[in-house]
Amino acid sequence: MIDREKIEQAVRLMLEGIGEDTEREGLRNTPARIARMCEELYGGMDEDAGVHLSRMFSAQSSDMVIEKDITFYSMCEHHILPFYGKAHIAYIPDGKVVGLSKLARTVEVFARRLQLQEQLTGQIADALMEHMKPKGVLVMIEAEHMCMTMRGIKKPGSQTVTLAKRGAFQTDPALEERFFRMLGRS
Ligand code: ZN
């Protein structure tokens, strides 16, 4: 659970720390505003991906399913700055499929926390394996990190790409090739 009071105190201290006047008009409501915003940005911490992935449908086909270009926003846990981009998910069903919107919901559950991109990618793949029990899962994330583009090495537009493979995708390279073809990247 989000403790709004603690966040407000912390934001007030940080503003003082950078030499600001916390009582000036533009900043007076900022601590409360940030505390409310945190409930949205970090709301995934109280959520369980299993809730979204428990409703499955029977399917005869075991053809690869791809949901691409799922837009997400997350916060880098090293700098508490946003990173955002697209997630692409592929899975090979084993008799059951899930509603496509549930894949996007699963991305949200893990994105709305303090994260590292590699960890986010792996957590989505693991949740799909655990709750859907498919033959294999591949998750690819392409993201821009504000901690790289507005500070530090300052390379606007540079993308970090991460990939997590589970099950059949780990053992059959042809599946991964097919994923990239279906994504239009080969
Ligand atoms: Zn960072």
CSV table of C-alpha atoms and ligand atoms in Angstrom, one decimal:
chain,number,residue,atom,x,y,z
A,1,MET,CA,0.0,0.0,0.0
A,2,ILE,CA,1.1,3.5,-0.8
A,3,ASP,CA,1.8,5.7,2.2
A,4,ARG,CA,0.9,9.2,0.9
A,5,GLU,CA,2.0,11.0,4.1
A,6,LYS,CA,5.5,9.6,3.8
A,7,ILE,CA,5.8,10.5,0.2
A,8,GLU,CA,4.6,14.0,0.9
A,9,GLN,CA,7.3,14.4,3.6
A,10,ALA,CA,10.0,13.0,1.3
A,11,VAL,CA,9.1,15.3,-1.6
A,12,ARG,CA,9.1,18.3,0.7
A,13,LEU,CA,12.6,17.3,1.9
A,14,MET,CA,13.8,16.8,-1.6
A,15,LEU,CA,12.5,20.3,-2.7
A,16,GLU,CA,14.3,21.8,0.3
A,17,GLY,CA,17.4,19.8,-0.6
A,18,ILE,CA,17.6,21.4,-4.1
A,19,GLY,CA,17.2,24.8,-2.5
A,20,GLU,CA,13.5,25.4,-3.3
A,21,ASP,CA,10.9,27.3,-1.3
A,22,THR,CA,8.2,24.7,-0.6
A,23,GLU,CA,5.7,27.4,0.3
A,24,ARG,CA,5.8,29.2,-3.0
A,25,GLU,CA,2.6,29.0,-5.0
A,26,GLY,CA,3.7,26.6,-7.7
A,27,LEU,CA,5.1,24.1,-5.3
A,28,ARG,CA,2.6,24.3,-2.5
A,29,ASN,CA,0.5,21.3,-3.7
A,30,THR,CA,3.3,19.4,-5.4
A,31,PRO,CA,4.0,17.0,-2.5
A,32,ALA,CA,0.3,16.0,-2.4
A,33,ARG,CA,0.2,15.8,-6.2
A,34,ILE,CA,3.2,13.5,-6.4
A,35,ALA,CA,1.8,11.3,-3.6
A,36,ARG,CA,-1.5,10.8,-5.6
A,37,MET,CA,0.5,10.2,-8.8
A,38,CYS,CA,2.5,7.4,-7.0
A,39,GLU,CA,-0.7,5.5,-6.5
A,40,GLU,CA,-1.0,5.3,-10.3
A,41,LEU,CA,2.7,4.9,-11.2
A,42,TYR,CA,3.3,2.1,-8.6
A,43,GLY,CA,-0.2,0.6,-8.5
A,44,GLY,CA,1.2,-2.6,-10.0
A,45,MET,CA,2.8,-3.5,-6.7
A,46,ASP,CA,-0.6,-4.5,-5.2
A,47,GLU,CA,-1.6,-6.4,-8.3
A,48,ASP,CA,-1.3,-10.1,-9.2
A,49,ALA,CA,-0.9,-11.0,-12.9
A,50,GLY,CA,-2.6,-14.3,-12.1
A,51,VAL,CA,-5.9,-12.5,-11.8
A,52,HIS,CA,-5.8,-11.3,-15.4
A,53,LEU,CA,-4.4,-14.6,-16.8
A,54,SER,CA,-6.8,-17.0,-15.0
A,55,ARG,CA,-9.5,-16.6,-17.6
A,56,MET,CA,-8.4,-18.9,-20.5
A,57,PHE,CA,-10.2,-20.3,-23.5
A,58,SER,CA,-9.8,-23.7,-25.1
A,59,ALA,CA,-8.1,-23.6,-28.5
A,60,GLN,CA,-7.2,-26.5,-30.9
A,61,SER,CA,-4.4,-24.6,-32.6
A,62,SER,CA,-0.9,-24.5,-31.2
A,63,ASP,CA,0.2,-21.9,-33.6
A,64,MET,CA,2.3,-19.0,-32.3
A,65,VAL,CA,0.3,-16.0,-31.0
A,66,ILE,CA,1.9,-12.6,-31.1
A,67,GLU,CA,0.7,-9.4,-29.5
A,68,LYS,CA,3.0,-6.6,-30.6
A,69,ASP,CA,3.5,-2.9,-29.9
A,70,ILE,CA,2.1,-3.0,-26.3
A,71,THR,CA,2.9,0.6,-25.1
A,72,PHE,CA,4.1,0.8,-21.5
A,73,TYR,CA,5.5,3.3,-19.0
A,74,SER,CA,7.7,2.3,-16.1
A,75,MET,CA,10.1,3.8,-13.6
A,76,CYS,CA,13.8,3.0,-13.5
A,77,GLU,CA,14.7,1.9,-9.9
A,78,HIS,CA,18.2,3.3,-10.1
A,79,HIS,CA,17.1,6.9,-10.9
A,80,ILE,CA,13.3,7.0,-10.4
A,81,LEU,CA,13.0,8.4,-13.9
A,82,PRO,CA,10.7,7.0,-16.6
A,83,PHE,CA,11.5,4.4,-19.2
A,84,TYR,CA,8.9,3.6,-21.8
A,85,GLY,CA,8.4,1.9,-25.1
A,86,LYS,CA,6.9,-1.2,-26.6
A,87,ALA,CA,6.6,-4.7,-25.4
A,88,HIS,CA,6.1,-7.6,-27.9
A,89,ILE,CA,4.8,-10.9,-26.6
A,90,ALA,CA,4.7,-14.3,-28.3
A,91,TYR,CA,3.5,-17.6,-26.9
A,92,ILE,CA,2.8,-21.1,-28.2
A,93,PRO,CA,-0.5,-22.3,-26.7
A,94,ASP,CA,-0.9,-25.7,-25.2
A,95,GLY,CA,-4.6,-26.2,-25.7
A,96,LYS,CA,-5.5,-22.8,-24.1
A,97,VAL,CA,-5.3,-19.2,-25.1
A,98,VAL,CA,-6.0,-16.0,-23.2
A,99,GLY,CA,-7.8,-12.8,-24.2
A,100,LEU,CA,-5.3,-10.5,-26.0
A,101,SER,CA,-6.1,-7.6,-23.7
A,102,LYS,CA,-4.9,-9.7,-20.8
A,103,LEU,CA,-1.4,-9.7,-22.2
A,104,ALA,CA,-1.4,-5.9,-22.1
A,105,ARG,CA,-2.8,-6.0,-18.6
A,106,THR,CA,0.1,-8.3,-17.5
A,107,VAL,CA,2.6,-5.8,-18.9
A,108,GLU,CA,0.9,-3.1,-16.9
A,109,VAL,CA,1.0,-5.1,-13.6
A,110,PHE,CA,4.8,-5.3,-13.8
A,111,ALA,CA,5.5,-2.0,-15.4
A,112,ARG,CA,3.7,0.0,-12.7
A,113,ARG,CA,6.5,-0.6,-10.2
A,114,LEU,CA,10.1,0.5,-9.8
A,115,GLN,CA,11.8,-1.6,-12.4
A,116,LEU,CA,14.8,-2.6,-14.4
A,117,GLN,CA,14.1,-3.4,-18.1
A,118,GLU,CA,15.7,-6.8,-17.9
A,119,GLN,CA,13.8,-7.7,-14.8
A,120,LEU,CA,10.5,-6.4,-16.3
A,121,THR,CA,11.0,-8.6,-19.4
A,122,GLY,CA,11.7,-11.7,-17.3
A,123,GLN,CA,8.8,-11.2,-14.9
A,124,ILE,CA,6.3,-10.9,-17.7
A,125,ALA,CA,7.7,-14.1,-19.3
A,126,ASP,CA,7.7,-16.0,-16.0
A,127,ALA,CA,4.1,-14.9,-15.2
A,128,LEU,CA,2.8,-16.1,-18.6
A,129,MET,CA,4.6,-19.4,-18.1
A,130,GLU,CA,3.3,-19.9,-14.6
A,131,HIS,CA,-0.4,-18.9,-15.2
A,132,MET,CA,-1.0,-19.9,-18.8
A,133,LYS,CA,1.3,-23.0,-18.9
A,134,PRO,CA,2.0,-22.6,-22.7
A,135,LYS,CA,4.7,-24.5,-24.5
A,136,GLY,CA,6.8,-21.4,-24.7
A,137,VAL,CA,7.0,-17.7,-24.3
A,138,LEU,CA,9.1,-14.9,-25.8
A,139,VAL,CA,9.0,-11.4,-24.5
A,140,MET,CA,10.8,-8.5,-26.2
A,141,ILE,CA,11.0,-5.0,-24.9
A,142,GLU,CA,12.3,-1.9,-26.6
A,143,ALA,CA,12.5,1.2,-24.5
A,144,GLU,CA,13.9,4.6,-24.1
A,145,HIS,CA,15.3,5.5,-20.7
A,146,MET,CA,15.1,9.1,-19.5
A,147,CYS,CA,18.1,8.4,-17.2
A,148,MET,CA,20.1,7.9,-20.4
A,149,THR,CA,18.5,10.6,-22.6
A,150,MET,CA,18.1,13.6,-20.3
A,151,ARG,CA,21.2,13.0,-18.2
A,152,GLY,CA,24.4,11.0,-18.4
A,153,ILE,CA,25.3,10.0,-21.9
A,154,LYS,CA,22.4,12.0,-23.4
A,155,LYS,CA,21.6,9.9,-26.4
A,156,PRO,CA,18.0,10.9,-27.3
A,157,GLY,CA,16.1,8.2,-29.1
A,158,SER,CA,18.5,5.4,-28.2
A,159,GLN,CA,16.6,2.2,-27.5
A,160,THR,CA,17.5,-0.5,-25.0
A,161,VAL,CA,16.3,-4.0,-26.3
A,162,THR,CA,15.8,-6.9,-23.9
A,163,LEU,CA,14.6,-10.4,-24.7
A,164,ALA,CA,13.3,-13.2,-22.4
A,165,LYS,CA,12.8,-16.7,-23.8
A,166,ARG,CA,11.1,-19.6,-21.9
A,167,GLY,CA,10.2,-23.2,-22.8
A,168,ALA,CA,10.2,-24.1,-26.5
A,169,PHE,CA,11.7,-20.7,-27.5
A,170,GLN,CA,14.9,-21.7,-25.6
A,171,THR,CA,15.4,-24.9,-27.4
A,172,ASP,CA,14.1,-24.1,-31.0
A,173,PRO,CA,15.9,-21.2,-32.8
A,174,ALA,CA,13.4,-21.5,-35.7
A,175,LEU,CA,10.6,-20.2,-33.4
A,176,GLU,CA,12.6,-17.1,-32.5
A,177,GLU,CA,13.3,-16.5,-36.2
A,178,ARG,CA,9.6,-16.8,-36.9
A,179,PHE,CA,8.8,-14.3,-34.2
A,180,PHE,CA,11.2,-11.8,-35.7
A,181,ARG,CA,9.6,-12.4,-39.2
A,182,MET,CA,6.1,-11.9,-37.8
A,183,LEU,CA,7.3,-8.8,-36.1
A,184,GLY,CA,8.6,-7.5,-39.4
A,185,ARG,CA,12.2,-7.3,-38.2
A,186,SER,CA,14.1,-9.9,-40.2
B,1,ZN,ZN,18.1,4.7,-14.7
